[in-house]
Amino acid sequence: DVRLIDSRLYSKSGLKDILRKEIEGVSLVGISVMTSYIQETLNILNFVKQYNSKIKTVLGGIHPSLFPEQTVRHPLVDFVIFGEGELPLLGLAEKLFKNEDSFEEIDNLYFKRGGNIVFKKAVKFIDINDLPLPDYNLVDAERYITRRFTGGLWGRQLEYQSSRGCPSRCSFCVNTIINKRYWRQKDPAKVIKEIEALKEQFAPDSIFFMDESFFPKKKNIEMIADGLKRISVMWEANCRVDYFKDK
């Protein structure tokens, strides 16, 4: 069973009340961390460990992926996942559920063993076409649906991710380190099918593609745009202007 908490939605006292309620009986608490949220993350980890020291903690996201050994050395951190988390997080949860400790078998996982840091290897990126649509029911989706002015009309806008990574080489971006400039987009038919499901469940008027880079493959974009037009959903996405410059 999975419970998802967005700490940004609560005050410090409100978050503690939510945590106290939701971590009862859990065996693993995971947090996705950017560097700017380190102090808040440590506060949450300290609360979890004081509540029940047997609960295991795992950190993932940008900061732990950039500094995995530094992060896992912290006494409040039991595990760190490097890069994409779907498969190693599942593997870790299964091990803990079975009361097994053979964590060496899990790729992309850092942990401490006998005072030493153990890490097997960083595996190749997963095929995002194999992933199911994220379970939006784990959160109060209405808190994330925004009113946006799109195409001359006010409507409900929902965020969705169709790709990962970016092929560009911007020196300031983590993509050059974590994703190795490798860009992957879901099959356009899968994108339309998933957005159709979201439309049926949440009735958005438009979709915001929160991809790091949405436009590298123009043929895919044309197919997605045609599919969204067919199901009467408007859309927005960020873009590098040079994707549309004359060659």
PDB file of C-alpha atoms in Angstrom:
ATOM      1  CA  ASP A   1       0.000   0.000   0.000  1.00  0.00           C
ATOM      2  CA  VAL A   2       1.287   3.453  -0.962  1.00  0.00           C
ATOM      3  CA  ARG A   3       0.530   6.808   0.621  1.00  0.00           C
ATOM      4  CA  LEU A   4       1.709  10.034  -1.003  1.00  0.00           C
ATOM      5  CA  ILE A   5       2.225  13.295   0.899  1.00  0.00           C
ATOM      6  CA  ASP A   6       3.123  16.607  -0.755  1.00  0.00           C
ATOM      7  CA  SER A   7       4.888  18.498   2.038  1.00  0.00           C
ATOM      8  CA  ARG A   8       4.533  21.790   0.154  1.00  0.00           C
ATOM      9  CA  LEU A   9       0.786  21.821   0.862  1.00  0.00           C
ATOM     10  CA  TYR A  10       1.071  21.974   4.646  1.00  0.00           C
ATOM     11  CA  SER A  11       2.468  24.170   7.398  1.00  0.00           C
ATOM     12  CA  LYS A  12       5.197  22.663   9.590  1.00  0.00           C
ATOM     13  CA  SER A  13       2.703  21.743  12.309  1.00  0.00           C
ATOM     14  CA  GLY A  14       0.149  20.540   9.756  1.00  0.00           C
ATOM     15  CA  LEU A  15       2.745  18.319   8.096  1.00  0.00           C
ATOM     16  CA  LYS A  16       3.620  16.693  11.431  1.00  0.00           C
ATOM     17  CA  ASP A  17      -0.047  15.936  12.033  1.00  0.00           C
ATOM     18  CA  ILE A  18      -0.324  14.325   8.599  1.00  0.00           C
ATOM     19  CA  LEU A  19       2.893  12.352   9.060  1.00  0.00           C
ATOM     20  CA  ARG A  20       1.845  11.137  12.501  1.00  0.00           C
ATOM     21  CA  LYS A  21      -1.342   9.777  10.947  1.00  0.00           C
ATOM     22  CA  GLU A  22       0.058   8.353   7.718  1.00  0.00           C
ATOM     23  CA  ILE A  23       3.293   6.670   8.874  1.00  0.00           C
ATOM     24  CA  GLU A  24       1.526   4.459  11.382  1.00  0.00           C
ATOM     25  CA  GLY A  25       2.392   0.888  10.422  1.00  0.00           C
ATOM     26  CA  VAL A  26       4.595   1.722   7.419  1.00  0.00           C
ATOM     27  CA  SER A  27       7.978   0.087   6.826  1.00  0.00           C
ATOM     28  CA  LEU A  28       9.516   2.534   4.338  1.00  0.00           C
ATOM     29  CA  VAL A  29       9.426   6.313   3.938  1.00  0.00           C
ATOM     30  CA  GLY A  30      10.829   7.777   0.710  1.00  0.00           C
ATOM     31  CA  ILE A  31      11.404  11.407  -0.197  1.00  0.00           C
ATOM     32  CA  SER A  32      12.208  12.977  -3.552  1.00  0.00           C
ATOM     33  CA  VAL A  33      14.714  15.743  -2.849  1.00  0.00           C
ATOM     34  CA  MET A  34      16.016  18.856  -4.563  1.00  0.00           C
ATOM     35  CA  THR A  35      18.931  20.655  -2.915  1.00  0.00           C
ATOM     36  CA  SER A  36      16.766  23.572  -1.804  1.00  0.00           C
ATOM     37  CA  TYR A  37      14.642  21.157   0.277  1.00  0.00           C
ATOM     38  CA  ILE A  38      17.492  19.474   2.182  1.00  0.00           C
ATOM     39  CA  GLN A  39      16.759  21.071   5.549  1.00  0.00           C
ATOM     40  CA  GLU A  40      13.045  20.322   5.307  1.00  0.00           C
ATOM     41  CA  THR A  41      13.903  16.749   4.319  1.00  0.00           C
ATOM     42  CA  LEU A  42      16.168  16.304   7.351  1.00  0.00           C
ATOM     43  CA  ASN A  43      13.396  17.616   9.584  1.00  0.00           C
ATOM     44  CA  ILE A  44      10.985  15.032   8.161  1.00  0.00           C
ATOM     45  CA  LEU A  45      13.524  12.213   8.484  1.00  0.00           C
ATOM     46  CA  ASN A  46      14.243  13.180  12.078  1.00  0.00           C
ATOM     47  CA  PHE A  47      10.514  13.159  12.859  1.00  0.00           C
ATOM     48  CA  VAL A  48      10.094   9.721  11.231  1.00  0.00           C
ATOM     49  CA  LYS A  49      13.036   8.170  13.078  1.00  0.00           C
ATOM     50  CA  GLN A  50      11.927   9.598  16.414  1.00  0.00           C
ATOM     51  CA  TYR A  51       8.423   8.287  15.824  1.00  0.00           C
ATOM     52  CA  ASN A  52       9.681   4.804  14.953  1.00  0.00           C
ATOM     53  CA  SER A  53      13.396   4.090  14.516  1.00  0.00           C
ATOM     54  CA  LYS A  54      12.613   0.816  12.718  1.00  0.00           C
ATOM     55  CA  ILE A  55      11.124   2.630   9.717  1.00  0.00           C
ATOM     56  CA  LYS A  56      13.602   2.586   6.838  1.00  0.00           C
ATOM     57  CA  THR A  57      14.229   5.781   4.866  1.00  0.00           C
ATOM     58  CA  VAL A  58      15.187   6.203   1.228  1.00  0.00           C
ATOM     59  CA  LEU A  59      16.008   9.403  -0.652  1.00  0.00           C
ATOM     60  CA  GLY A  60      15.850   9.900  -4.399  1.00  0.00           C
ATOM     61  CA  GLY A  61      15.625  12.717  -6.900  1.00  0.00           C
ATOM     62  CA  ILE A  62      18.100  15.262  -8.149  1.00  0.00           C
ATOM     63  CA  HIS A  63      20.203  15.986  -5.046  1.00  0.00           C
ATOM     64  CA  PRO A  64      20.774  12.357  -3.968  1.00  0.00           C
ATOM     65  CA  SER A  65      21.548  11.436  -7.590  1.00  0.00           C
ATOM     66  CA  LEU A  66      24.207  14.150  -7.783  1.00  0.00           C
ATOM     67  CA  PHE A  67      25.665  13.373  -4.337  1.00  0.00           C
ATOM     68  CA  PRO A  68      24.680   9.760  -3.542  1.00  0.00           C
ATOM     69  CA  GLU A  69      27.572   8.820  -1.237  1.00  0.00           C
ATOM     70  CA  GLN A  70      27.402  12.066   0.706  1.00  0.00           C
ATOM     71  CA  THR A  71      23.646  11.636   1.133  1.00  0.00           C
ATOM     72  CA  VAL A  72      23.631   8.001   2.213  1.00  0.00           C
ATOM     73  CA  ARG A  73      26.337   8.655   4.846  1.00  0.00           C
ATOM     74  CA  HIS A  74      23.863  10.729   6.852  1.00  0.00           C
ATOM     75  CA  PRO A  75      22.686   8.773   9.923  1.00  0.00           C
ATOM     76  CA  LEU A  76      19.011   9.508   9.153  1.00  0.00           C
ATOM     77  CA  VAL A  77      19.290   8.007   5.637  1.00  0.00           C
ATOM     78  CA  ASP A  78      19.196   4.242   5.109  1.00  0.00           C
ATOM     79  CA  PHE A  79      19.111   4.104   1.296  1.00  0.00           C
ATOM     80  CA  VAL A  80      19.667   6.333  -1.733  1.00  0.00           C
ATOM     81  CA  ILE A  81      18.336   5.669  -5.203  1.00  0.00           C
ATOM     82  CA  PHE A  82      20.419   7.000  -8.071  1.00  0.00           C
ATOM     83  CA  GLY A  83      18.527   8.202 -11.141  1.00  0.00           C
ATOM     84  CA  GLU A  84      15.146   6.735 -12.063  1.00  0.00           C
ATOM     85  CA  GLY A  85      13.434   5.219  -9.066  1.00  0.00           C
ATOM     86  CA  GLU A  86      10.603   3.006 -10.276  1.00  0.00           C
ATOM     87  CA  LEU A  87      12.442  -0.328 -10.396  1.00  0.00           C
ATOM     88  CA  PRO A  88      14.891   0.062  -7.485  1.00  0.00           C
ATOM     89  CA  LEU A  89      12.133   1.431  -5.231  1.00  0.00           C
ATOM     90  CA  LEU A  90       9.936  -1.543  -6.077  1.00  0.00           C
ATOM     91  CA  GLY A  91      12.830  -3.929  -5.461  1.00  0.00           C
ATOM     92  CA  LEU A  92      13.591  -2.299  -2.116  1.00  0.00           C
ATOM     93  CA  ALA A  93       9.950  -2.422  -0.996  1.00  0.00           C
ATOM     94  CA  GLU A  94       9.733  -6.103  -1.908  1.00  0.00           C
ATOM     95  CA  LYS A  95      12.893  -6.924   0.059  1.00  0.00           C
ATOM     96  CA  LEU A  96      11.625  -5.097   3.147  1.00  0.00           C
ATOM     97  CA  PHE A  97       8.190  -6.717   2.841  1.00  0.00           C
ATOM     98  CA  LYS A  98       9.833 -10.153   2.863  1.00  0.00           C
ATOM     99  CA  ASN A  99      12.209  -9.174   5.712  1.00  0.00           C
ATOM    100  CA  GLU A 100      15.186  -9.804   3.420  1.00  0.00           C
ATOM    101  CA  ASP A 101      18.408  -7.784   3.477  1.00  0.00           C
ATOM    102  CA  SER A 102      20.075  -8.855   0.215  1.00  0.00           C
ATOM    103  CA  PHE A 103      19.987  -5.285  -1.090  1.00  0.00           C
ATOM    104  CA  GLU A 104      23.144  -5.892  -3.148  1.00  0.00           C
ATOM    105  CA  GLU A 105      20.881  -7.429  -5.802  1.00  0.00           C
ATOM    106  CA  ILE A 106      19.155  -4.086  -6.488  1.00  0.00           C
ATOM    107  CA  ASP A 107      20.612  -1.855  -9.194  1.00  0.00           C
ATOM    108  CA  ASN A 108      20.907   1.916  -8.662  1.00  0.00           C
ATOM    109  CA  LEU A 109      20.706   1.525  -4.864  1.00  0.00           C
ATOM    110  CA  TYR A 110      23.210   2.912  -2.352  1.00  0.00           C
ATOM    111  CA  PHE A 111      23.202   1.702   1.261  1.00  0.00           C
ATOM    112  CA  LYS A 112      25.523   1.164   4.237  1.00  0.00           C
ATOM    113  CA  ARG A 113      26.809  -2.256   5.241  1.00  0.00           C
ATOM    114  CA  GLY A 114      29.297  -2.669   8.100  1.00  0.00           C
ATOM    115  CA  GLY A 115      30.357   0.956   7.896  1.00  0.00           C
ATOM    116  CA  ASN A 116      30.960   0.753   4.142  1.00  0.00           C
ATOM    117  CA  ILE A 117      28.864   2.160   1.301  1.00  0.00           C
ATOM    118  CA  VAL A 118      27.563  -0.472  -1.104  1.00  0.00           C
ATOM    119  CA  PHE A 119      26.469   0.261  -4.687  1.00  0.00           C
ATOM    120  CA  LYS A 120      26.003  -2.344  -7.403  1.00  0.00           C
ATOM    121  CA  LYS A 121      25.732  -0.403 -10.675  1.00  0.00           C
ATOM    122  CA  ALA A 122      23.767   2.217 -12.545  1.00  0.00           C
ATOM    123  CA  VAL A 123      21.586   0.438 -15.084  1.00  0.00           C
ATOM    124  CA  LYS A 124      20.442   1.673 -18.465  1.00  0.00           C
ATOM    125  CA  PHE A 125      17.370   3.903 -18.543  1.00  0.00           C
ATOM    126  CA  ILE A 126      14.007   2.177 -18.422  1.00  0.00           C
ATOM    127  CA  ASP A 127      11.532   2.185 -21.292  1.00  0.00           C
ATOM    128  CA  ILE A 128       8.909   4.675 -20.138  1.00  0.00           C
ATOM    129  CA  ASN A 129       6.393   3.044 -22.484  1.00  0.00           C
ATOM    130  CA  ASP A 130       6.351   0.104 -20.059  1.00  0.00           C
ATOM    131  CA  LEU A 131       5.208   2.275 -17.147  1.00  0.00           C
ATOM    132  CA  PRO A 132       1.533   2.616 -16.216  1.00  0.00           C
ATOM    133  CA  LEU A 133      -0.169   5.970 -15.926  1.00  0.00           C
ATOM    134  CA  PRO A 134       0.759   7.461 -12.518  1.00  0.00           C
ATOM    135  CA  ASP A 135      -1.993   6.992  -9.946  1.00  0.00           C
ATOM    136  CA  TYR A 136      -3.420  10.503  -9.607  1.00  0.00           C
ATOM    137  CA  ASN A 137      -5.767   9.139  -6.935  1.00  0.00           C
ATOM    138  CA  LEU A 138      -2.869   9.112  -4.460  1.00  0.00           C
ATOM    139  CA  VAL A 139      -3.310  12.882  -4.151  1.00  0.00           C
ATOM    140  CA  ASP A 140      -6.229  15.280  -4.087  1.00  0.00           C
ATOM    141  CA  ALA A 141      -6.007  16.017  -7.801  1.00  0.00           C
ATOM    142  CA  GLU A 142      -8.280  19.039  -7.544  1.00  0.00           C
ATOM    143  CA  ARG A 143      -5.540  20.828  -5.590  1.00  0.00           C
ATOM    144  CA  TYR A 144      -3.294  20.532  -8.647  1.00  0.00           C
ATOM    145  CA  ILE A 145      -5.788  21.461 -11.343  1.00  0.00           C
ATOM    146  CA  THR A 146      -5.323  25.137 -12.163  1.00  0.00           C
ATOM    147  CA  ARG A 147      -7.479  27.679 -13.956  1.00  0.00           C
ATOM    148  CA  ARG A 148      -5.551  28.801 -16.991  1.00  0.00           C
ATOM    149  CA  PHE A 149      -6.296  31.093 -19.913  1.00  0.00           C
ATOM    150  CA  THR A 150      -5.560  28.979 -22.969  1.00  0.00           C
ATOM    151  CA  GLY A 151      -6.652  29.536 -26.538  1.00  0.00           C
ATOM    152  CA  GLY A 152      -8.783  32.526 -25.567  1.00  0.00           C
ATOM    153  CA  LEU A 153     -10.736  30.558 -22.942  1.00  0.00           C
ATOM    154  CA  TRP A 154     -10.549  29.936 -19.207  1.00  0.00           C
ATOM    155  CA  GLY A 155     -10.398  26.270 -18.307  1.00  0.00           C
ATOM    156  CA  ARG A 156      -9.106  23.512 -16.049  1.00  0.00           C
ATOM    157  CA  GLN A 157      -5.499  22.583 -16.708  1.00  0.00           C
ATOM    158  CA  LEU A 158      -3.774  19.396 -15.539  1.00  0.00           C
ATOM    159  CA  GLU A 159      -0.062  18.592 -15.699  1.00  0.00           C
ATOM    160  CA  TYR A 160       1.228  15.515 -17.533  1.00  0.00           C
ATOM    161  CA  GLN A 161       4.656  14.190 -18.500  1.00  0.00           C
ATOM    162  CA  SER A 162       5.174  12.568 -21.896  1.00  0.00           C
ATOM    163  CA  SER A 163       8.973  12.316 -21.968  1.00  0.00           C
ATOM    164  CA  ARG A 164      12.133  12.307 -19.881  1.00  0.00           C
ATOM    165  CA  GLY A 165      15.511  13.863 -20.437  1.00  0.00           C
ATOM    166  CA  CYS A 166      16.745  16.428 -22.935  1.00  0.00           C
ATOM    167  CA  PRO A 167      19.209  16.142 -25.855  1.00  0.00           C
ATOM    168  CA  SER A 168      20.644  19.639 -25.337  1.00  0.00           C
ATOM    169  CA  ARG A 169      23.951  20.334 -23.606  1.00  0.00           C
ATOM    170  CA  CYS A 170      23.167  23.358 -21.377  1.00  0.00           C
ATOM    171  CA  SER A 171      26.008  23.592 -18.863  1.00  0.00           C
ATOM    172  CA  PHE A 172      23.723  24.619 -15.984  1.00  0.00           C
ATOM    173  CA  CYS A 173      21.336  21.647 -16.277  1.00  0.00           C
ATOM    174  CA  VAL A 174      21.367  18.343 -14.385  1.00  0.00           C
ATOM    175  CA  ASN A 175      20.272  16.513 -17.546  1.00  0.00           C
ATOM    176  CA  THR A 176      23.838  16.390 -18.799  1.00  0.00           C
ATOM    177  CA  ILE A 177      24.774  14.409 -15.664  1.00  0.00           C
ATOM    178  CA  ILE A 178      21.730  12.366 -14.683  1.00  0.00           C
ATOM    179  CA  ASN A 179      20.128  11.676 -18.076  1.00  0.00           C
ATOM    180  CA  LYS A 180      23.347  11.882 -20.113  1.00  0.00           C
ATOM    181  CA  ARG A 181      21.496  14.013 -22.714  1.00  0.00           C
ATOM    182  CA  TYR A 182      19.342  10.951 -23.465  1.00  0.00           C
ATOM    183  CA  TRP A 183      15.771  11.916 -24.439  1.00  0.00           C
ATOM    184  CA  ARG A 184      12.852   9.469 -24.401  1.00  0.00           C
ATOM    185  CA  GLN A 185       9.234  10.155 -25.269  1.00  0.00           C
ATOM    186  CA  LYS A 186       6.255   7.831 -24.869  1.00  0.00           C
ATOM    187  CA  ASP A 187       4.637   6.526 -28.016  1.00  0.00           C
ATOM    188  CA  PRO A 188       2.146   9.182 -29.221  1.00  0.00           C
ATOM    189  CA  ALA A 189      -0.714   6.650 -29.120  1.00  0.00           C
ATOM    190  CA  LYS A 190       0.075   5.938 -25.439  1.00  0.00           C
ATOM    191  CA  VAL A 191       0.162   9.676 -24.687  1.00  0.00           C
ATOM    192  CA  ILE A 192      -3.296  10.187 -26.188  1.00  0.00           C
ATOM    193  CA  LYS A 193      -4.710   7.103 -24.463  1.00  0.00           C
ATOM    194  CA  GLU A 194      -3.454   8.281 -21.066  1.00  0.00           C
ATOM    195  CA  ILE A 195      -4.731  11.822 -21.546  1.00  0.00           C
ATOM    196  CA  GLU A 196      -8.105  10.408 -22.588  1.00  0.00           C
ATOM    197  CA  ALA A 197      -8.192   8.530 -19.271  1.00  0.00           C
ATOM    198  CA  LEU A 198      -7.313  11.716 -17.385  1.00  0.00           C
ATOM    199  CA  LYS A 199     -10.007  13.628 -19.253  1.00  0.00           C
ATOM    200  CA  GLU A 200     -12.606  11.043 -18.332  1.00  0.00           C
ATOM    201  CA  GLN A 201     -11.601  11.125 -14.662  1.00  0.00           C
ATOM    202  CA  PHE A 202     -10.823  14.811 -14.062  1.00  0.00           C
ATOM    203  CA  ALA A 203     -12.392  16.676 -17.007  1.00  0.00           C
ATOM    204  CA  PRO A 204      -9.443  18.968 -17.799  1.00  0.00           C
ATOM    205  CA  ASP A 205      -9.866  21.436 -20.668  1.00  0.00           C
ATOM    206  CA  SER A 206      -6.127  21.596 -21.314  1.00  0.00           C
ATOM    207  CA  ILE A 207      -2.926  19.719 -20.562  1.00  0.00           C
ATOM    208  CA  PHE A 208       0.397  21.258 -19.617  1.00  0.00           C
ATOM    209  CA  PHE A 209       3.278  19.026 -20.715  1.00  0.00           C
ATOM    210  CA  MET A 210       5.802  19.366 -17.915  1.00  0.00           C
ATOM    211  CA  ASP A 211       8.470  17.610 -19.983  1.00  0.00           C
ATOM    212  CA  GLU A 212      12.031  18.836 -19.685  1.00  0.00           C
ATOM    213  CA  SER A 213      12.044  18.928 -23.483  1.00  0.00           C
ATOM    214  CA  PHE A 214       8.813  18.292 -25.368  1.00  0.00           C
ATOM    215  CA  PHE A 215       9.698  19.141 -28.970  1.00  0.00           C
ATOM    216  CA  PRO A 216      12.833  17.242 -30.133  1.00  0.00           C
ATOM    217  CA  LYS A 217      10.878  14.879 -32.406  1.00  0.00           C
ATOM    218  CA  LYS A 218       8.480  16.971 -34.480  1.00  0.00           C
ATOM    219  CA  LYS A 219       6.677  13.994 -36.017  1.00  0.00           C
ATOM    220  CA  ASN A 220       5.661  12.826 -32.536  1.00  0.00           C
ATOM    221  CA  ILE A 221       4.430  16.307 -31.648  1.00  0.00           C
ATOM    222  CA  GLU A 222       2.274  16.450 -34.758  1.00  0.00           C
ATOM    223  CA  MET A 223       0.711  13.092 -33.898  1.00  0.00           C
ATOM    224  CA  ILE A 224       0.096  14.137 -30.285  1.00  0.00           C
ATOM    225  CA  ALA A 225      -1.360  17.488 -31.351  1.00  0.00           C
ATOM    226  CA  ASP A 226      -3.699  15.790 -33.835  1.00  0.00           C
ATOM    227  CA  GLY A 227      -4.835  13.315 -31.166  1.00  0.00           C
ATOM    228  CA  LEU A 228      -5.510  16.057 -28.622  1.00  0.00           C
ATOM    229  CA  LYS A 229      -7.499  17.994 -31.193  1.00  0.00           C
ATOM    230  CA  ARG A 230      -9.589  14.887 -31.845  1.00  0.00           C
ATOM    231  CA  ILE A 231     -10.487  14.533 -28.161  1.00  0.00           C
ATOM    232  CA  SER A 232     -10.983  18.306 -27.738  1.00  0.00           C
ATOM    233  CA  VAL A 233      -8.157  18.978 -25.307  1.00  0.00           C
ATOM    234  CA  MET A 234      -5.981  22.093 -25.611  1.00  0.00           C
ATOM    235  CA  TRP A 235      -2.330  21.968 -24.578  1.00  0.00           C
ATOM    236  CA  GLU A 236       0.750  23.963 -23.605  1.00  0.00           C
ATOM    237  CA  ALA A 237       4.447  23.127 -23.362  1.00  0.00           C
ATOM    238  CA  ASN A 238       7.751  24.910 -22.953  1.00  0.00           C
ATOM    239  CA  CYS A 239      10.115  24.966 -25.903  1.00  0.00           C
ATOM    240  CA  ARG A 240      13.572  26.070 -27.004  1.00  0.00           C
ATOM    241  CA  VAL A 241      13.034  28.633 -29.741  1.00  0.00           C
ATOM    242  CA  ASP A 242      15.722  27.092 -31.978  1.00  0.00           C
ATOM    243  CA  TYR A 243      13.603  23.964 -32.478  1.00  0.00           C
ATOM    244  CA  PHE A 244      11.557  26.022 -34.926  1.00  0.00           C
ATOM    245  CA  LYS A 245      14.244  28.055 -36.636  1.00  0.00           C
ATOM    246  CA  ASP A 246      14.791  27.692 -40.384  1.00  0.00           C
ATOM    247  CA  LYS A 247      17.583  25.326 -41.261  1.00  0.00           C
TER     248      LYS A 247
END
